[in-house]
């Protein structure tokens, strides 16, 4: 007897990432930085009185030598190894070999803080390795005789406020998968079929089928279609709701926010109302659980320009900086908005996921105001055979692993 599949109330919150009435009129990117600084400075100014109540807040132009104060601005990281488009034109004369390292950090990197009034080079207690261009912070310190700002302490905005989770008493699962790479050389059709059969309840014993019937949604976090548009021809979406996000290798616009993939790529699936083509980043709510995720570009870019113990730490930083993609537009392509910065994180998600990573990692991040965020790195399925299952009841995570090799 077929089992009844559970359902969950779904709201798509991608509206902020939709590029609709925007007009490109040759504008530069300074507008985004201005909007970001204005928004973040208001937040940081509100936190300063409890952080360092006795110190005055000033601007870069208002600094006085030896006088302790607080300045708020946008960080710029000067990196000698950062690739420049001009390097390609100076190959003949270049003494430095044009290698492509996975990471552009160098011991000589230094940070500069900038506001509308000017910029100042930073020294002292602010490690360049932990920061990137585009982050807005408040700094406590003083100007030195050399004209630098000697940092004594750093204040980040911290995790944004979070809505309380309503208690749930039944298991409901969301499956995350990314890097399916359908049609590419690494695509394994059998492995993919096993994944679909498992989710749709055509595999396993009664216990596994019961679990499969509790899967309420599948989220495909980027890089699903490589050349071949013959995808999930209705097989998956006929049995449960599916969200598909574009990734860096998909036939979508390159810069963030990536707009939803065209429905014609999924001719079999798009006829179903359970099929949702979504943006990247993707934000949604499922039974009052708030989700926010990307297909990986924002975290991959932080990995090139800064250092952390793992990818989850980069994710944690984006939440503490309250910005999904601080390196956009400096080293990550994004749309030149004039009046908003859609990547600002204004409320704390309960689940924050990033696709197309080298390996599966997860951690529960706890904030100072009882915020709890489940961080998830979703590995590339075509290489790992691993999908991730999240239980909406308790935000616990587990993996679904599919191997088709016979030598195991």
XYZ file of C-alpha atoms in Angstrom:
408
model
C 0.000 0.000 0.000
C 1.527 3.370 -0.989
C 2.428 5.652 1.885
C 1.036 9.153 2.202
C 3.719 11.790 1.857
C 3.865 14.457 4.571
C 3.565 18.100 3.621
C 5.004 21.356 4.982
C 3.815 24.951 4.571
C 6.201 26.707 2.136
C 6.825 30.391 1.434
C 9.319 31.524 -1.183
C 11.120 34.679 0.033
C 13.313 35.273 -3.043
C 11.637 38.543 -3.996
C 14.576 40.641 -2.718
C 16.916 38.883 -5.191
C 14.698 39.429 -8.251
C 16.088 41.869 -10.821
C 12.917 43.346 -12.282
C 12.529 47.102 -12.481
C 16.285 47.687 -12.277
C 17.777 49.727 -15.103
C 21.452 49.595 -15.966
C 22.496 53.099 -16.952
C 26.249 52.723 -16.866
C 26.390 53.207 -13.091
C 29.453 52.194 -11.138
C 29.542 50.020 -8.029
C 30.076 52.832 -5.528
C 26.314 52.913 -4.861
C 26.359 49.400 -3.358
C 29.228 50.261 -1.016
C 27.499 53.483 0.020
C 24.220 51.672 0.761
C 26.041 48.938 2.652
C 28.042 51.403 4.751
C 24.958 53.480 5.541
C 22.950 50.421 6.670
C 25.747 48.783 8.647
C 26.918 52.005 10.272
C 23.453 52.549 11.765
C 23.620 49.033 13.242
C 27.152 49.454 14.593
C 26.475 52.924 16.029
C 23.610 51.400 18.037
C 26.002 48.782 19.485
C 28.866 51.160 20.361
C 27.359 52.596 23.605
C 27.268 49.144 25.219
C 30.657 48.181 23.718
C 32.817 51.228 24.596
C 30.545 53.873 26.121
C 33.338 56.261 27.124
C 34.904 56.652 23.648
C 33.966 59.249 20.992
C 32.959 58.101 17.502
C 34.669 60.018 14.722
C 35.395 59.841 10.990
C 38.677 59.062 9.234
C 39.096 62.777 8.500
C 38.457 63.653 12.145
C 41.252 61.438 13.553
C 43.748 63.115 15.905
C 47.159 61.648 16.644
C 47.296 59.681 19.905
C 43.612 60.256 20.747
C 41.620 57.071 21.415
C 38.381 56.890 19.470
C 36.066 54.675 17.418
C 35.783 54.791 13.646
C 33.283 52.923 11.464
C 33.925 52.117 7.820
C 34.343 49.578 5.051
C 37.465 47.436 4.989
C 39.632 47.211 1.884
C 42.278 44.503 1.822
C 45.407 45.363 -0.153
C 46.695 42.096 -1.653
C 49.773 41.974 -3.865
C 48.785 38.539 -5.263
C 45.235 39.519 -6.134
C 44.769 38.947 -9.871
C 44.295 42.048 -11.961
C 42.854 42.164 -15.466
C 45.913 44.248 -16.417
C 48.249 41.317 -15.602
C 47.043 39.562 -18.732
C 48.342 42.410 -20.856
C 51.738 42.565 -19.192
C 52.700 38.890 -19.420
C 55.748 39.629 -21.557
C 57.216 42.115 -19.099
C 56.136 40.413 -15.888
C 58.881 39.064 -13.622
C 56.303 37.357 -11.369
C 55.110 34.030 -12.832
C 51.394 34.165 -13.558
C 50.430 31.060 -11.601
C 46.872 30.544 -10.445
C 47.037 29.748 -6.736
C 43.890 28.517 -4.956
C 44.369 31.343 -2.475
C 45.760 34.845 -3.038
C 46.942 35.603 0.477
C 50.439 36.909 1.229
C 52.234 37.948 4.468
C 52.413 41.549 3.190
C 48.611 41.919 2.897
C 47.247 44.841 4.898
C 43.863 46.363 5.657
C 42.611 49.881 4.992
C 39.428 51.391 6.454
C 37.392 53.735 4.314
C 34.416 56.000 4.956
C 32.997 58.932 2.974
C 35.625 61.276 4.395
C 38.790 59.305 3.560
C 40.814 56.170 4.148
C 43.435 55.086 6.674
C 45.855 52.134 6.821
C 45.277 49.806 9.776
C 47.800 48.183 12.105
C 47.575 46.396 15.460
C 44.911 43.965 16.645
C 43.153 43.219 13.359
C 44.443 40.149 11.482
C 44.217 40.691 7.688
C 43.841 36.919 7.146
C 40.444 36.888 8.879
C 38.898 39.772 6.906
C 38.068 40.616 3.289
C 37.292 43.705 1.248
C 33.719 44.914 1.714
C 33.156 44.144 5.399
C 31.861 47.022 7.546
C 33.255 47.158 11.107
C 33.740 49.518 14.045
C 37.323 49.898 15.298
C 38.663 51.144 18.634
C 42.162 52.601 18.426
C 44.189 55.736 17.792
C 46.121 57.419 15.011
C 49.898 56.968 15.142
C 52.582 59.503 14.261
C 53.047 57.629 10.972
C 49.417 58.375 10.068
C 48.180 54.794 10.524
C 45.329 53.723 12.776
C 46.524 51.412 15.552
C 43.608 49.051 16.245
C 43.021 47.872 19.827
C 39.641 46.188 19.358
C 37.206 45.267 16.566
C 33.401 45.253 16.710
C 31.400 43.302 14.135
C 27.625 43.634 13.858
C 27.205 40.040 15.096
C 24.402 37.589 14.346
C 21.169 39.360 13.390
C 18.010 38.831 15.459
C 16.148 35.551 14.892
C 12.469 34.605 15.062
C 11.699 31.882 17.603
C 11.099 28.373 16.294
C 7.703 26.880 17.017
C 8.011 23.402 18.503
C 7.264 20.512 16.160
C 6.511 16.964 17.227
C 6.844 15.031 13.971
C 9.800 14.266 11.741
C 9.826 16.073 8.406
C 12.891 16.114 6.200
C 14.381 18.443 3.605
C 16.933 16.889 1.235
C 19.749 19.108 -0.073
C 21.764 18.069 -3.096
C 24.137 20.053 -5.299
C 26.559 19.556 -8.157
C 24.446 16.906 -9.905
C 26.168 17.974 -13.146
C 23.654 16.153 -15.336
C 25.208 15.682 -18.773
C 28.835 16.266 -17.728
C 31.709 13.786 -17.805
C 31.508 13.178 -14.052
C 27.749 12.515 -14.116
C 26.838 9.006 -12.968
C 23.289 8.176 -14.178
C 22.937 5.122 -11.909
C 23.953 7.063 -8.799
C 21.492 9.791 -9.706
C 18.717 7.250 -10.292
C 19.383 5.672 -6.881
C 18.991 9.108 -5.277
C 15.669 9.712 -7.044
C 14.391 6.207 -6.274
C 15.281 6.611 -2.607
C 13.599 10.008 -2.255
C 10.476 8.854 -4.100
C 10.232 5.728 -1.930
C 11.006 3.132 -4.612
C 14.026 1.752 -2.754
C 14.638 0.139 0.618
C 12.569 -1.644 3.241
C 9.438 -0.403 4.973
C 11.406 1.654 7.499
C 13.344 3.475 4.753
C 10.151 4.034 2.800
C 8.549 5.553 5.912
C 11.490 7.969 6.210
C 11.253 8.738 2.477
C 7.548 9.569 2.895
C 8.572 12.171 5.502
C 10.714 14.076 2.958
C 8.708 17.235 2.314
C 11.033 19.049 -0.092
C 14.193 18.671 -2.189
C 16.501 21.649 -2.696
C 18.969 21.430 -5.594
C 21.677 23.968 -4.719
C 23.342 24.754 -8.034
C 25.170 23.120 -10.934
C 22.395 20.705 -11.818
C 22.505 20.964 -15.620
C 25.703 20.671 -17.627
C 24.801 21.110 -21.298
C 22.040 18.470 -21.176
C 18.640 19.966 -20.422
C 16.900 16.561 -20.159
C 16.498 16.728 -16.426
C 14.285 15.124 -13.793
C 11.655 14.523 -16.439
C 8.796 14.802 -13.991
C 9.922 11.732 -12.028
C 10.993 13.589 -8.890
C 8.545 16.511 -9.030
C 5.592 14.193 -9.550
C 6.138 12.864 -6.053
C 7.273 15.893 -4.010
C 8.145 19.624 -4.220
C 11.563 20.553 -5.650
C 13.435 23.891 -5.548
C 16.149 24.333 -8.188
C 18.792 27.027 -7.781
C 21.279 28.073 -10.490
C 25.025 27.623 -9.894
C 28.194 28.958 -11.496
C 28.169 26.254 -14.234
C 24.481 26.501 -15.064
C 22.979 28.294 -18.082
C 22.066 31.373 -16.028
C 23.426 34.885 -15.592
C 26.922 34.755 -14.093
C 26.702 37.585 -11.554
C 24.861 37.352 -8.251
C 21.996 37.279 -7.578
C 21.547 34.599 -10.236
C 18.021 34.669 -11.598
C 15.937 31.456 -11.761
C 16.846 28.996 -14.524
C 14.462 29.106 -17.463
C 11.632 26.602 -17.195
C 12.273 25.345 -20.716
C 15.401 23.602 -19.380
C 13.104 21.334 -17.394
C 10.423 20.592 -19.930
C 9.187 17.462 -18.175
C 9.251 18.941 -14.688
C 8.024 22.484 -15.255
C 4.464 21.361 -15.945
C 4.103 20.418 -12.272
C 3.188 22.991 -9.632
C 5.598 21.205 -7.271
C 8.510 22.482 -9.393
C 10.063 25.813 -8.317
C 12.869 27.456 -10.264
C 14.486 29.741 -7.670
C 17.203 32.374 -7.453
C 20.696 32.076 -5.984
C 20.811 33.149 -3.126
C 17.577 31.376 -2.164
C 15.517 32.254 0.882
C 12.394 30.398 1.996
C 10.328 29.340 4.972
C 9.137 25.796 5.671
C 6.794 25.195 8.630
C 8.142 28.421 10.246
C 11.792 27.296 9.823
C 13.719 30.062 7.997
C 16.186 28.890 5.310
C 18.882 30.871 3.519
C 21.398 29.394 1.098
C 23.636 29.844 -1.913
C 25.157 27.615 -4.566
C 28.614 28.225 -3.096
C 30.120 31.200 -4.935
C 30.123 33.529 -1.905
C 32.014 31.070 0.314
C 34.375 29.916 -2.468
C 35.384 33.550 -2.966
C 36.097 34.065 0.754
C 38.291 30.945 0.550
C 40.401 32.643 -2.144
C 40.909 35.897 -0.269
C 41.008 34.964 3.438
C 41.786 32.135 5.813
C 39.683 29.968 8.153
C 39.858 26.542 9.753
C 37.013 25.225 7.576
C 34.284 26.351 5.190
C 31.783 26.524 8.062
C 33.847 29.271 9.680
C 33.540 31.344 6.493
C 29.762 30.821 6.667
C 29.754 31.891 10.309
C 31.656 35.078 9.422
C 29.116 36.080 6.757
C 26.385 35.902 9.411
C 28.458 37.848 11.957
C 29.238 40.471 9.281
C 25.524 40.382 8.376
C 26.418 40.121 4.721
C 26.134 37.092 2.447
C 28.718 38.190 -0.090
C 31.000 40.952 1.207
C 33.560 40.416 -1.596
C 30.916 41.366 -4.190
C 31.447 43.480 -6.251
C 35.225 43.582 -5.616
C 36.145 40.014 -6.593
C 32.711 38.387 -6.995
C 30.410 39.461 -9.804
C 27.163 41.109 -8.758
C 24.504 43.367 -10.239
C 25.302 47.124 -9.894
C 22.376 48.084 -7.655
C 21.871 51.786 -7.017
C 19.543 51.927 -4.026
C 19.918 48.618 -2.166
C 22.259 45.797 -1.254
C 20.145 42.607 -1.295
C 22.931 40.521 0.281
C 22.584 42.197 3.686
C 21.365 39.595 6.202
C 18.689 41.342 8.246
C 17.242 38.367 10.120
C 19.075 35.261 11.224
C 18.059 32.068 9.401
C 17.544 28.803 11.281
C 19.265 26.918 8.452
C 22.085 28.345 6.322
C 23.310 26.084 3.507
C 25.987 26.367 0.840
C 26.234 24.066 -2.189
C 29.024 22.628 -4.358
C 31.596 22.160 -1.607
C 34.440 19.621 -1.486
C 33.013 17.744 1.477
C 30.004 17.503 3.784
C 30.362 19.559 6.956
C 27.823 20.773 9.477
C 27.722 22.591 12.782
C 25.118 24.215 15.036
C 26.067 27.848 15.563
C 24.748 29.490 18.739
C 24.527 33.275 19.088
C 24.604 35.555 22.147
C 20.834 36.131 22.018
C 19.914 32.428 21.901
C 20.076 32.316 18.084
C 20.623 28.812 16.737
C 21.704 28.289 13.139
C 22.312 24.957 11.447
C 25.249 25.517 9.037
C 25.517 22.986 6.184
C 28.151 22.519 3.468
C 26.605 20.357 0.742
C 29.166 18.321 -1.223
C 29.099 17.984 -5.024
C 26.920 14.929 -5.668
C 28.613 13.956 -8.944
C 31.903 13.511 -7.043
C 30.741 12.342 -3.603
C 27.423 10.546 -4.125
C 26.255 12.346 -0.971
C 23.016 14.260 -0.350
C 22.122 15.873 2.986
C 18.937 15.313 4.989
C 17.740 17.855 7.538
C 15.024 17.132 10.103
C 12.724 20.161 10.529
C 11.736 18.957 14.022
C 15.172 19.407 15.620
C 17.457 20.745 12.819
C 19.548 17.547 13.035
C 21.471 16.579 9.903
C 22.399 13.265 8.324
C 23.695 12.143 4.939
C 22.284 9.963 2.187
C 25.193 8.230 0.523
C 24.984 6.395 -2.805
C 27.888 4.367 -4.146
C 27.826 2.483 -7.435
C 31.360 1.085 -7.343
C 31.680 -2.689 -7.090
C 35.060 -2.742 -5.380
C 33.807 -1.356 -2.072
